[in-house]
mmCIF file of C-alpha atoms and ligand atoms in Angstrom:
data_model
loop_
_atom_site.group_PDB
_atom_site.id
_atom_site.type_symbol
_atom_site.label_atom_id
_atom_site.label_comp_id
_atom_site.label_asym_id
_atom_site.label_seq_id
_atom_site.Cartn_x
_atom_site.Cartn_y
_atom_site.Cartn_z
ATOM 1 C CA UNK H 29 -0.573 -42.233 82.666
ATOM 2 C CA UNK H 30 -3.560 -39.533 82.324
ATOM 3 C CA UNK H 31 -6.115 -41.912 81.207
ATOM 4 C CA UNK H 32 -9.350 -40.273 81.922
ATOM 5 C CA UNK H 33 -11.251 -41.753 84.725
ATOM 6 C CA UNK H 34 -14.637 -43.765 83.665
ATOM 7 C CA UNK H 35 -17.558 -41.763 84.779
ATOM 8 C CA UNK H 36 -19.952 -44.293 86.882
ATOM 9 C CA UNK H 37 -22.469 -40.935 87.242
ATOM 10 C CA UNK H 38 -25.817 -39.836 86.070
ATOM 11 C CA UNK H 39 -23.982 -37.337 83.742
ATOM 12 C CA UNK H 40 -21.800 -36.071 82.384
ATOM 13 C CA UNK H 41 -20.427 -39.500 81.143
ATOM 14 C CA UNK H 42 -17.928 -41.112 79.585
ATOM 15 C CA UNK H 43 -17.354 -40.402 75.652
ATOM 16 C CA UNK H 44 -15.681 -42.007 73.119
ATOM 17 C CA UNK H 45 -12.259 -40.649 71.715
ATOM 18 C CA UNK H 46 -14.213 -39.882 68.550
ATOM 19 C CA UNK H 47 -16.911 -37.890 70.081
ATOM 20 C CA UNK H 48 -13.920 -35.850 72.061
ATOM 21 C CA UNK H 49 -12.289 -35.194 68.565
ATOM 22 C CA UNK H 50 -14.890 -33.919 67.086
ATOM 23 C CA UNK H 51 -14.795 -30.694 69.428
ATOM 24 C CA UNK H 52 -11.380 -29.834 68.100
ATOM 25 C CA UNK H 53 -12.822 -27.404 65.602
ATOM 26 C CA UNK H 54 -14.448 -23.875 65.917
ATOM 27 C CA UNK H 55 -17.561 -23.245 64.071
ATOM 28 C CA UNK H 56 -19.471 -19.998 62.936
ATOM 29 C CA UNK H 57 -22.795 -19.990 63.902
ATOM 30 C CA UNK H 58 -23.998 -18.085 61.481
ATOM 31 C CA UNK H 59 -22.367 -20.597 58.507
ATOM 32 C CA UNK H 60 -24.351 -22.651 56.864
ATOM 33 C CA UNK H 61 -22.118 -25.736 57.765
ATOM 34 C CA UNK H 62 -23.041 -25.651 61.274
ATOM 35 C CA UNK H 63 -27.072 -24.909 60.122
ATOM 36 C CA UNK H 64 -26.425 -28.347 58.571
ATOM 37 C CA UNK H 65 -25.112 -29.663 61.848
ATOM 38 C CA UNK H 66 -28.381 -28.709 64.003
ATOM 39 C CA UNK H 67 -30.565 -29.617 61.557
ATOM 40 C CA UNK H 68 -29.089 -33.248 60.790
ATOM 41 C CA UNK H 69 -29.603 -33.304 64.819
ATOM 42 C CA UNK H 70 -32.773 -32.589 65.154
ATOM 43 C CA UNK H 71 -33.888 -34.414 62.354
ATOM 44 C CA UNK H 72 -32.207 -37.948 63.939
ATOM 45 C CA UNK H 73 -33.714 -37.263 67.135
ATOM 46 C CA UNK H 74 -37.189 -37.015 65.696
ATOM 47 C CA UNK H 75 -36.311 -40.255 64.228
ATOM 48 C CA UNK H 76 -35.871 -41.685 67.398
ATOM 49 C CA UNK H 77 -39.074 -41.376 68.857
ATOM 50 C CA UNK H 78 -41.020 -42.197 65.739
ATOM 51 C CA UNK H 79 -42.160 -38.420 66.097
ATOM 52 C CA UNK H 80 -41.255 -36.513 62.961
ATOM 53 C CA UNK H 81 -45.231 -36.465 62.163
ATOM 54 C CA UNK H 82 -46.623 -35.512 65.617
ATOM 55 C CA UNK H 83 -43.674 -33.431 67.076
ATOM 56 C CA UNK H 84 -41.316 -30.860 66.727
ATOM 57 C CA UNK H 85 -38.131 -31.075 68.539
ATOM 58 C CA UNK H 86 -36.446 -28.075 70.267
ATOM 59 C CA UNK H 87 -32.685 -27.709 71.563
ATOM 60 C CA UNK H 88 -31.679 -24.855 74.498
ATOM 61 C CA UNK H 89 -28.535 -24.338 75.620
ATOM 62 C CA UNK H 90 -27.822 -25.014 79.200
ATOM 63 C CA UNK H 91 -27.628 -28.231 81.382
ATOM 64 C CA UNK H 92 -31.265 -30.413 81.317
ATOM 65 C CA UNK H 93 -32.704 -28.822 84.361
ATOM 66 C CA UNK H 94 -32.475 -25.779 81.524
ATOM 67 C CA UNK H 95 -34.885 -27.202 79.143
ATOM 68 C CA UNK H 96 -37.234 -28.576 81.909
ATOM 69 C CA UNK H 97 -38.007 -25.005 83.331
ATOM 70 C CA UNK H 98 -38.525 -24.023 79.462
ATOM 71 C CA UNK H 99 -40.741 -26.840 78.927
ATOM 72 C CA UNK H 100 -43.169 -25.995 81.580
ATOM 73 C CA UNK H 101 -42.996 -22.179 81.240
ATOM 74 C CA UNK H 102 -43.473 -22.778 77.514
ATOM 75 C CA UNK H 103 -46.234 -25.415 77.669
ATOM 76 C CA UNK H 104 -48.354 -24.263 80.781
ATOM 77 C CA UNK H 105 -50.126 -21.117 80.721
ATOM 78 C CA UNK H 106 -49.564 -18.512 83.085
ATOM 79 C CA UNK H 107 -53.141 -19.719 84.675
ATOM 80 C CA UNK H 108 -52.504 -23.361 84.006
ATOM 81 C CA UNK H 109 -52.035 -26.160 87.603
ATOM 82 C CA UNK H 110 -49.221 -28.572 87.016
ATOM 83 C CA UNK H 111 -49.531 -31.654 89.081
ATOM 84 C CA UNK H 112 -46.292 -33.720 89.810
ATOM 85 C CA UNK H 113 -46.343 -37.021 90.077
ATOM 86 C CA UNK H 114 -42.974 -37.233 92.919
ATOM 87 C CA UNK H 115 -41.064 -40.456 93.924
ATOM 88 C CA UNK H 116 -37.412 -38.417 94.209
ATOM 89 C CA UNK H 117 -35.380 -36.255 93.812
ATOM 90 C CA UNK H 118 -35.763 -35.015 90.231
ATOM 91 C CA UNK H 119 -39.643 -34.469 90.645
ATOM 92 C CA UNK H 120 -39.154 -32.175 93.652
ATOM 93 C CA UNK H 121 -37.036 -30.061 91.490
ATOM 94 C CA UNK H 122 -39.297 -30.567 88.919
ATOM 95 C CA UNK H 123 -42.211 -29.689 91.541
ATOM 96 C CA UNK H 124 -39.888 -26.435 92.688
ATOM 97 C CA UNK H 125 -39.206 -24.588 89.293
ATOM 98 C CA UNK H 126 -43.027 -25.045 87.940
ATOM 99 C CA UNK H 127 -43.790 -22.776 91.542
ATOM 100 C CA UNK H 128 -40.531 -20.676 90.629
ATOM 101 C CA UNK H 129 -42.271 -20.136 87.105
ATOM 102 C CA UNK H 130 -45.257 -18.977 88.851
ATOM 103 C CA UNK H 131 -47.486 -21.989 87.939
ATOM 104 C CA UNK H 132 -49.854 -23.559 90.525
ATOM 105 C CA UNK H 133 -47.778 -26.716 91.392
ATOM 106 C CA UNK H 134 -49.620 -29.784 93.275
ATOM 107 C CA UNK H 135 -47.185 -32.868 93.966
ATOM 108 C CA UNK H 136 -48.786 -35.805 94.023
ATOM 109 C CA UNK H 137 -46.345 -37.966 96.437
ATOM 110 C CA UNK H 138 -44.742 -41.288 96.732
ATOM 111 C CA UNK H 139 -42.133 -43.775 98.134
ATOM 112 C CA UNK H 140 -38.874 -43.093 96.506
ATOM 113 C CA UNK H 141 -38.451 -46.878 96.831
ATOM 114 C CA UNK H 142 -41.546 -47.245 94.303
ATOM 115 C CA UNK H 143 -43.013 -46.155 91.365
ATOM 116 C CA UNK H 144 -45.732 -43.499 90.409
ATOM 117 C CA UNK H 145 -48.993 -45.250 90.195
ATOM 118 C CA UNK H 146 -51.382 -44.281 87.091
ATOM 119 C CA UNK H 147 -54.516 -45.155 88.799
ATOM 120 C CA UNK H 148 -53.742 -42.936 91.651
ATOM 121 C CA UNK H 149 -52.990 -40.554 89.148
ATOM 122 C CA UNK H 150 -56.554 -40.927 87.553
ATOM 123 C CA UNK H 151 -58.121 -40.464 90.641
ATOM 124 C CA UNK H 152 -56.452 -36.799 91.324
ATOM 125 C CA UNK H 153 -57.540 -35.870 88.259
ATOM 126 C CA UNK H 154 -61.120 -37.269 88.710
ATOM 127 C CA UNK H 155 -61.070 -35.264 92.003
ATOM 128 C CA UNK H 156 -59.657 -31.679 90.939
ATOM 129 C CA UNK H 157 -60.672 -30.649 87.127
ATOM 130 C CA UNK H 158 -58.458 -27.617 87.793
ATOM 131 C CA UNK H 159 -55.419 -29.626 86.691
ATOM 132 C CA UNK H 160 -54.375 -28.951 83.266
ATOM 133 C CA UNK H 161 -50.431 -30.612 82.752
ATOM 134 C CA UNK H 162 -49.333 -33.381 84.463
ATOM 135 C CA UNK H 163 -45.367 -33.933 84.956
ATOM 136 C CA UNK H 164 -43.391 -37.326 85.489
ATOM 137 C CA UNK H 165 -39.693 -38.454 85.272
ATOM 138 C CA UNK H 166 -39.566 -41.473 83.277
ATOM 139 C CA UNK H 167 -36.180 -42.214 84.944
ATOM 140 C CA UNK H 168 -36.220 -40.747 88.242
ATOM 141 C CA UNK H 169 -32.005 -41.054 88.692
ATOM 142 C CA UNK H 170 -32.279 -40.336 92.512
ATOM 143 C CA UNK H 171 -32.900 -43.737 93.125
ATOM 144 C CA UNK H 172 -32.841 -45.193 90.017
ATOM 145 C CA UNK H 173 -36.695 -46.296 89.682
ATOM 146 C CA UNK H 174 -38.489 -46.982 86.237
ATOM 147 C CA UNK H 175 -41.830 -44.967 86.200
ATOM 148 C CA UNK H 176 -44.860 -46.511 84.146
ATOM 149 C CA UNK H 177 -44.690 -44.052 80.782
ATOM 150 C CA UNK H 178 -47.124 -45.784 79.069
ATOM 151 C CA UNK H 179 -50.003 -46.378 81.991
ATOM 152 C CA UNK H 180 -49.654 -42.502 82.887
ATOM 153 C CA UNK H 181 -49.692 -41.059 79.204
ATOM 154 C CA UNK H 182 -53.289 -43.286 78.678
ATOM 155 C CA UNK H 183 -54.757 -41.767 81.455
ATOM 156 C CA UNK H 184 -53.798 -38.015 80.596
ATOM 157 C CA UNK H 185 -54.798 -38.945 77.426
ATOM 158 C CA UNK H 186 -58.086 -40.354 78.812
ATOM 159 C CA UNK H 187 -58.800 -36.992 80.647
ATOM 160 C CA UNK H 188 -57.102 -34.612 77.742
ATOM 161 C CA UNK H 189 -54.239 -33.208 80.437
ATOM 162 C CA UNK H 190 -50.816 -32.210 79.088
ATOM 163 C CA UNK H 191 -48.241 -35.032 79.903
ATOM 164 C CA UNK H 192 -44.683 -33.362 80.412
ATOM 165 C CA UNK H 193 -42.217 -35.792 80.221
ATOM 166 C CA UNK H 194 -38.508 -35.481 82.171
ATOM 167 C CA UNK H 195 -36.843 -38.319 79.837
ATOM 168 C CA UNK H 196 -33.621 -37.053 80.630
ATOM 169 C CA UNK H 197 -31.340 -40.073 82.138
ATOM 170 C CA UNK H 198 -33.995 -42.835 79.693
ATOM 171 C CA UNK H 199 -33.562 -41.272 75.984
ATOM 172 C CA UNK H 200 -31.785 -42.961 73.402
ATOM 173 C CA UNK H 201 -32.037 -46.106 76.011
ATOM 174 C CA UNK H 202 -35.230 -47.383 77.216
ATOM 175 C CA UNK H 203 -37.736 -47.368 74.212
ATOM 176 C CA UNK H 204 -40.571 -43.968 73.596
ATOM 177 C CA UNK H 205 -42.716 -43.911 71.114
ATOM 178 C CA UNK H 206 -44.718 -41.095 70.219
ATOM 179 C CA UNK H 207 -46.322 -42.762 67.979
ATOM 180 C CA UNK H 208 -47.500 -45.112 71.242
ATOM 181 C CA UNK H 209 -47.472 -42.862 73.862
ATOM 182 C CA UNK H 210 -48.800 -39.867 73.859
ATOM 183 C CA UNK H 211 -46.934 -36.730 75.398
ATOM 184 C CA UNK H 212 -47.102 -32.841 75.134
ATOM 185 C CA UNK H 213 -43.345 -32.400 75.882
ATOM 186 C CA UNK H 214 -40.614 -34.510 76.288
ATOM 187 C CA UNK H 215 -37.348 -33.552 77.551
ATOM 188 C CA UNK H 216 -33.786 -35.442 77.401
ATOM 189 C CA UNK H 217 -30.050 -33.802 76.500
ATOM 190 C CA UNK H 218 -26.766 -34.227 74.902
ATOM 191 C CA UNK H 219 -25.004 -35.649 77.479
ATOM 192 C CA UNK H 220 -26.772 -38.708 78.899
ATOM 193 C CA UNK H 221 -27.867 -42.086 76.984
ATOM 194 C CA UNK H 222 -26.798 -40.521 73.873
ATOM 195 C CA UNK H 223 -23.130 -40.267 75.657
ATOM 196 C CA UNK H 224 -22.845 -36.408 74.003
ATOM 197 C CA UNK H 225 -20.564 -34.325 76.061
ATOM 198 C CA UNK H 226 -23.100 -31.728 78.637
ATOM 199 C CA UNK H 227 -24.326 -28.450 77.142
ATOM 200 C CA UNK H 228 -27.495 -28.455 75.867
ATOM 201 C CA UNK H 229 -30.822 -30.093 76.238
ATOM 202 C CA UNK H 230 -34.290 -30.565 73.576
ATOM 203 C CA UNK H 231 -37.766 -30.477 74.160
ATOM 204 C CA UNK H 232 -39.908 -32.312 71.692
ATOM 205 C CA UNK H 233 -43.477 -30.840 71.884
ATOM 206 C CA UNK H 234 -46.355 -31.997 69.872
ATOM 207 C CA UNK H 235 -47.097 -30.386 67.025
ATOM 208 C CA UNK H 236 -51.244 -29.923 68.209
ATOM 209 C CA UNK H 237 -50.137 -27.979 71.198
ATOM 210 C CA UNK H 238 -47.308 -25.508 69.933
ATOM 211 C CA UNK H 239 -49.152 -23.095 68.129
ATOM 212 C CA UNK H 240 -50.771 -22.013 71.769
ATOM 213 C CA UNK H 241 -47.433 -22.079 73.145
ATOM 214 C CA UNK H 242 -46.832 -18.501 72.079
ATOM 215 C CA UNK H 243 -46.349 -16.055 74.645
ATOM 216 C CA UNK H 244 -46.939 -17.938 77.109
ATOM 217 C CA UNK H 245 -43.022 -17.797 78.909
ATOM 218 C CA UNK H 246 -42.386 -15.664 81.255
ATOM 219 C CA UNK H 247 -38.528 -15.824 80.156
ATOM 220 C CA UNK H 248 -37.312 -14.143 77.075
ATOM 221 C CA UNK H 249 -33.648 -16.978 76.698
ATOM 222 C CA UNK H 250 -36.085 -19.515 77.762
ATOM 223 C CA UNK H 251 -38.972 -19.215 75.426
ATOM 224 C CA UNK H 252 -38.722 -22.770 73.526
ATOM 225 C CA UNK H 253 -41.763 -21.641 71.096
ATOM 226 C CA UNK H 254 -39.457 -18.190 70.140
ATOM 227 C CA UNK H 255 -36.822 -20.426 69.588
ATOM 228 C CA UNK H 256 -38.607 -22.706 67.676
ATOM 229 C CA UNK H 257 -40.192 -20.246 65.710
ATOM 230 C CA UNK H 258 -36.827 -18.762 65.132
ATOM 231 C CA UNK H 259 -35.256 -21.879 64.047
ATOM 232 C CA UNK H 260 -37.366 -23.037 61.216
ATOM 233 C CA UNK H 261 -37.442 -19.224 60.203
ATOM 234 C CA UNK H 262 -33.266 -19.136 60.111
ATOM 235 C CA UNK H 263 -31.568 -22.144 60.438
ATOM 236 C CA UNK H 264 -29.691 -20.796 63.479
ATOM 237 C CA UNK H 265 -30.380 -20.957 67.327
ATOM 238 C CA UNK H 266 -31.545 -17.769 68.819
ATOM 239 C CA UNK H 267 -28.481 -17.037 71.267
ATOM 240 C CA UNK H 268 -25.105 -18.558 70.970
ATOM 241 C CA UNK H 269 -25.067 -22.063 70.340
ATOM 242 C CA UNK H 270 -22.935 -24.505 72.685
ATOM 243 C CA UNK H 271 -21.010 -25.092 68.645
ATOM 244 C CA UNK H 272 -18.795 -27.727 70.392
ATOM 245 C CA UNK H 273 -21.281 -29.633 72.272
ATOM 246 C CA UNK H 274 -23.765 -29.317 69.392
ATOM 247 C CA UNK H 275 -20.936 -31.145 66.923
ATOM 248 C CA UNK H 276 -20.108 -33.865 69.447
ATOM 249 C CA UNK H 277 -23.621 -34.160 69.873
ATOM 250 C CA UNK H 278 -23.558 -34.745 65.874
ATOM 251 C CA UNK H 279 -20.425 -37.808 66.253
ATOM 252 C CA UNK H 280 -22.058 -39.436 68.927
ATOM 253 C CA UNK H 281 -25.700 -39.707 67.264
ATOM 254 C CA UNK H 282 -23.458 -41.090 64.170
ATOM 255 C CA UNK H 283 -22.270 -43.955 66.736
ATOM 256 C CA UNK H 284 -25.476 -44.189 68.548
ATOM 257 C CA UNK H 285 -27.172 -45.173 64.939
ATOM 258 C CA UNK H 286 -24.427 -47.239 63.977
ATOM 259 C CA UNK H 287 -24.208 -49.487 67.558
ATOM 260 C CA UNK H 288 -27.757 -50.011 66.268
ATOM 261 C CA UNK H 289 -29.782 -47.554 67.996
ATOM 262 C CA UNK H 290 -31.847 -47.386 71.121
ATOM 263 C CA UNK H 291 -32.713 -51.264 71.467
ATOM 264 C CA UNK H 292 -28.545 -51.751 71.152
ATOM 265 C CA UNK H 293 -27.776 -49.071 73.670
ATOM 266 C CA UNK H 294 -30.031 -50.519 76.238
ATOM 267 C CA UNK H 295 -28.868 -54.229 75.545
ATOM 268 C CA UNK H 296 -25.908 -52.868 75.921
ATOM 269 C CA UNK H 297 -26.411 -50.775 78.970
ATOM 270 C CA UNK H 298 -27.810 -54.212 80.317
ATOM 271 C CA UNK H 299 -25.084 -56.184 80.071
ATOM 272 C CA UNK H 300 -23.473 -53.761 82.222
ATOM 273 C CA UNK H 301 -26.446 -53.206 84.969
ATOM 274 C CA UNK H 302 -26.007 -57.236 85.126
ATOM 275 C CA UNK H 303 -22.612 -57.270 85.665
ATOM 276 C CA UNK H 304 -22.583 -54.513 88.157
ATOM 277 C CA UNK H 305 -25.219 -56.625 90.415
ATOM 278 C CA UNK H 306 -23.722 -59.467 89.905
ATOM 279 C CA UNK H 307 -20.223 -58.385 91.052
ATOM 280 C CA UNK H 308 -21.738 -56.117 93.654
ATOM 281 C CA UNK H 309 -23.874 -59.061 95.127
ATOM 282 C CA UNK H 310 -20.343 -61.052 95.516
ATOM 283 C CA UNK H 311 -18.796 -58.476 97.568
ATOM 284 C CA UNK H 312 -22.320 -58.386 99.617
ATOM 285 C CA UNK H 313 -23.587 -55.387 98.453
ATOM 286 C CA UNK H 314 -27.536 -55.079 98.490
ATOM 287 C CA UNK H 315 -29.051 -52.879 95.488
ATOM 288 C CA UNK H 316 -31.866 -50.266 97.165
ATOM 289 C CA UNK H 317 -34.568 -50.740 95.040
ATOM 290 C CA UNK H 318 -36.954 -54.146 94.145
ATOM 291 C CA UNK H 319 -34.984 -55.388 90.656
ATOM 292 C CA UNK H 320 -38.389 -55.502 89.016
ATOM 293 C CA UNK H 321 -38.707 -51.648 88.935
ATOM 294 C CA UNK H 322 -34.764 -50.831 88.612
ATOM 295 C CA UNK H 323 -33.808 -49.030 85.214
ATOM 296 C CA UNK H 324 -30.618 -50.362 84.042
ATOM 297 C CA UNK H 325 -29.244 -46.624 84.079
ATOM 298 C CA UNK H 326 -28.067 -46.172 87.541
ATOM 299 C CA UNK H 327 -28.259 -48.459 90.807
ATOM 300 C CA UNK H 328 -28.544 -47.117 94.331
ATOM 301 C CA UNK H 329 -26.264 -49.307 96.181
ATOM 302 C CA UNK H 330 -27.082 -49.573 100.613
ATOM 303 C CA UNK H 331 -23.898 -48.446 102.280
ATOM 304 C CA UNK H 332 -22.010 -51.509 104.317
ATOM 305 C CA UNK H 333 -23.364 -50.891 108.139
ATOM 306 C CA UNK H 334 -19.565 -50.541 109.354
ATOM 307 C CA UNK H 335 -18.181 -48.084 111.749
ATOM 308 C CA UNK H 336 -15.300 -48.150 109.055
ATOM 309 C CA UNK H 337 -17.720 -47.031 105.868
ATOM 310 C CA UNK H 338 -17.760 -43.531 105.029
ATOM 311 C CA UNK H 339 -18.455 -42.346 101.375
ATOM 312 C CA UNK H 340 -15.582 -39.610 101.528
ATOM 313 C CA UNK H 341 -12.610 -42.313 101.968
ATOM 314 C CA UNK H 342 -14.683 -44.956 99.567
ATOM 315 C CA UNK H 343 -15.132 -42.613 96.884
ATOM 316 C CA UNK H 344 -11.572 -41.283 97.004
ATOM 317 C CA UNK H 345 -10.167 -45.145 97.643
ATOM 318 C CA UNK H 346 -12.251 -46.168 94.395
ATOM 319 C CA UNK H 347 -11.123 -42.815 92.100
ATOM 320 C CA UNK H 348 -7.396 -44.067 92.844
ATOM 321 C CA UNK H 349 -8.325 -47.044 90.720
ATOM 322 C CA UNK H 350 -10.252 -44.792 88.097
ATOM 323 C CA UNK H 351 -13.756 -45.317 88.749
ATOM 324 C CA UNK H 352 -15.772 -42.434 90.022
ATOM 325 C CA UNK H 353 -19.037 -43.207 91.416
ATOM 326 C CA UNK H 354 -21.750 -41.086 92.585
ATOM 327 C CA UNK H 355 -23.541 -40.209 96.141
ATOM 328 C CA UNK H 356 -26.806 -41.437 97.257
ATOM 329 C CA UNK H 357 -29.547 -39.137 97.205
ATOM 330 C CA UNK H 358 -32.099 -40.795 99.391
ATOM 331 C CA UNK H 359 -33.154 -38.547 102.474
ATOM 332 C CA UNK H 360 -33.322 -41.386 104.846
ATOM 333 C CA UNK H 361 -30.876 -43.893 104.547
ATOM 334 C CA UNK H 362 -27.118 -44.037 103.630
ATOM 335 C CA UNK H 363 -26.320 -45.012 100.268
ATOM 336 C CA UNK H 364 -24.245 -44.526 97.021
ATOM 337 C CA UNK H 365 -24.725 -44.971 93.425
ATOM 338 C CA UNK H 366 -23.232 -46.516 90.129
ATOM 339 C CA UNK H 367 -23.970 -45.313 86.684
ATOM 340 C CA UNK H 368 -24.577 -47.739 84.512
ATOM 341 C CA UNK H 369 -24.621 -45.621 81.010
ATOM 342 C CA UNK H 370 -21.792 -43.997 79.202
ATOM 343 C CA UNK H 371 -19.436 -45.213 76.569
ATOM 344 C CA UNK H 372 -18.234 -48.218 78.832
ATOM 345 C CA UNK H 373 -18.876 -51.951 78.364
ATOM 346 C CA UNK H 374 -19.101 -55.015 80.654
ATOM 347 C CA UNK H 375 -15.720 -55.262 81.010
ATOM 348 C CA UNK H 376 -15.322 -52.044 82.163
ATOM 349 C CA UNK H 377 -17.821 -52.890 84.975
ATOM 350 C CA UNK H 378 -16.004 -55.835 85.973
ATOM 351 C CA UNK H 379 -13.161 -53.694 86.892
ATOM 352 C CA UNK H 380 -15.122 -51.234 88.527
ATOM 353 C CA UNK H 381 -16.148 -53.954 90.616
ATOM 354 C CA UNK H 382 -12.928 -55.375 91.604
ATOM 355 C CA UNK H 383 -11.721 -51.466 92.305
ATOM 356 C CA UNK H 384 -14.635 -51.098 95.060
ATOM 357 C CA UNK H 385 -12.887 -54.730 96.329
ATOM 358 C CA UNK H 386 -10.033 -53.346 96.456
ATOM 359 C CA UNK H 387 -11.554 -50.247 98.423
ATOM 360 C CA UNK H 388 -13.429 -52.086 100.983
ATOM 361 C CA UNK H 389 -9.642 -53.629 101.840
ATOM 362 C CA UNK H 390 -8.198 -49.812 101.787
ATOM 363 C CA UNK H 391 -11.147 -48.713 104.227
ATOM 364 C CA UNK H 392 -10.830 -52.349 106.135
ATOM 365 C CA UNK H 393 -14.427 -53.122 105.987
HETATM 366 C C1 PLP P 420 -29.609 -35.504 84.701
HETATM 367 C C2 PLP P 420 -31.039 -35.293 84.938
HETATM 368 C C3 PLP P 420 -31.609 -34.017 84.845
HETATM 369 C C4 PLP P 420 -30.834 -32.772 84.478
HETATM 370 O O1 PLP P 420 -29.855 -32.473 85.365
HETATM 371 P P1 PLP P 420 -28.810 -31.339 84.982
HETATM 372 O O2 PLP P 420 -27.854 -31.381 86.106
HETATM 373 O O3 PLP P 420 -29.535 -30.073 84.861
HETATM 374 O O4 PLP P 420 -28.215 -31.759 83.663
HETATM 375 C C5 PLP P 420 -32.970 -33.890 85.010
HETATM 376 N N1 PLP P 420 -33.728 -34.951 85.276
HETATM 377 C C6 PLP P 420 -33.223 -36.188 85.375
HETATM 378 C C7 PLP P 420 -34.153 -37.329 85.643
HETATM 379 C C8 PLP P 420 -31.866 -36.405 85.226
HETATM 380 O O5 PLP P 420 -31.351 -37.642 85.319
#
């Protein structure tokens, strides 16, 4: 049988036969049918951030690490100093292409088993006026932590700093408001909480701060305010568009809305966090992180301390049932990690569970 294996990974995820279907079609994108297409997706992501007054939204082609490096060489000025607020493995990357982009990049540190603190925060920026944008992952997927949105958008907004936001593994799931919570940029893609296929990622940027967004990229495919600008002017994307991903993009916005939106996707996404841990903890595996700060997006699981573990043989012993799960990404200790997101259910986390049993037998642990 060549059922497709369910995705237990930070991305690309699992998709529903309806979103896969809708690829089967080519598109011109130059036709005004597939103008229709982009615009009905930006306009329902506006919608679900409460921003179509304050922002604009933006797609790029390319993975989401794509639309970060646009963000930040759109919104910071060549002379601008980014600080990064870093508890993993996404804000070092985060922290490497603003210095790649030729921005003055400070990282602000932290334990990758906690989250950024907001009144630390407040006193770096009490302490160096130099700072002009402040970046933070809102779901930092190395280890799976929660970072306090809210508490750090008050205080940039307390000390008028640009807040860019790496939303990429929380849109669609855990709730933003820009109506709430104030933010320069914001960056998610197709294929994460929205369960799109990969292929393209959008920036929403506040509408007070785009106008001085012109010329400020150093990158002529990268340039979000061009393509903006471009957009609104044409209809079309810049560049070739990713047509297929764009359309699937379209389907599984249709499905998001009709599950009931963001506050069903994370009940949803919940349900299956809860029955991960719960079948995990039976089979006396310890989650990483203190529950109180876990997302339910993706759990960092400690490895079993047996001569017999190793993640090669695991991984392979679980894929045999279906299930593909995803390495650790902690520099000090050994661990793996289960996805929680994707079009998948409880039940399909029950049998993920009882496929790692069945693995732990293979491997004799
Ligand atoms: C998935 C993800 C990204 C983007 O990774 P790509 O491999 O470029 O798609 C960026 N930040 C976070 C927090 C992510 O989870």
């Amino acid at each position: 049988m060549d059922r497709d294996k369910i995705l237990l990974t930070p991305g690309p995820l699992t998709t529903t036969l309806r979103t896969k279907l809708a690829m089967l079609k080519d598109w011109g994108s130059w036709d005004a049918d597939f103008n229709a297409v982009t615009a009905s997706v930006r306009a329902s992501l506006l919608k679900i951030i409460h921003g179509s007054d304050s922002h604009v939204v933006v797609p790029l082609q390319g993975s989401g690490t794509f639309s970060v490096e646009a963000a930040v060489a759109t919104l910071v000025p060549r002379d601008g100093h980014v600080l990064v607020l870093d508890n993993g493995a996404y804000c070092k990357r985060a922290a490497r292409l603003t210095s790649l982009m030729g921005r003055r990049c400070t990282v602000l540190g932290f334990d990758e088993a906690e989250q950024i603190s907001a009144a630390v925060l407040q006193e770096n920026l009490k302490a160096d006026a130099s700072i002009t944008h402040v970046v933070m992952i809102h779901c930092e997927t190395g280890a799976g932590v929660l970072n306090p949105l809210q508490a750090v958008a008050d205080v940039c907004e307390a000390h008028d700093k640009g807040l860019i936001v790496d939303a990429m593994s929380s849109f669609g799931a855990l709730e933003i408001d820009a109506r709430k919570t104030r933010f320069d940029a914001l960056i998610a893609a197709s294929g994460k909480c929205l369960e799109g296929v990969p292929g393209m990622g959008f920036v929403f940027i506040r509408k007070a701060v785009l106008d001085g967004c012109l010329g400020q990229s150093q990158s002529l495919a990268m340039d979000l305010h061009d393509q903006y600008v471009y957009m609104e002017k044409t209809g079309q994307w810049r560049f070739t568009p990713p047509t297929h991903v764009v359309v699937a993009l379209h389907e599984a916005i249709a499905q998001f809305e009709a599950e009931g939106g963001q506050s069903a996707r994370l009940a949803r996404y919940t349900q299956n966090y809860q029955a991960l841990i719960s079948g995990m903890a039976k089979l006396g595996f310890k989650p990483f992180l203190d529950p109180t700060i876990q997302a339910p997006i993706i759990v960092t699981f400690l490895a079993p301390e047996h001569p017999a573990y190793d993640f090669k043989a695991f991984y392979a012993a679980v894929r045999a049932r279906g299930f593909l799960l995803y390495p650790g990404k902690l520099t000090q200790i050994e661990t793996f990690r289960v996805g929680c997101i994707g079009a998948i259910g409880p039940q399909d986390m029950a049998q993920a569970v009882h496929a790692v049993a069945l693995a732990l037998k293979d491997l004799g642990l």
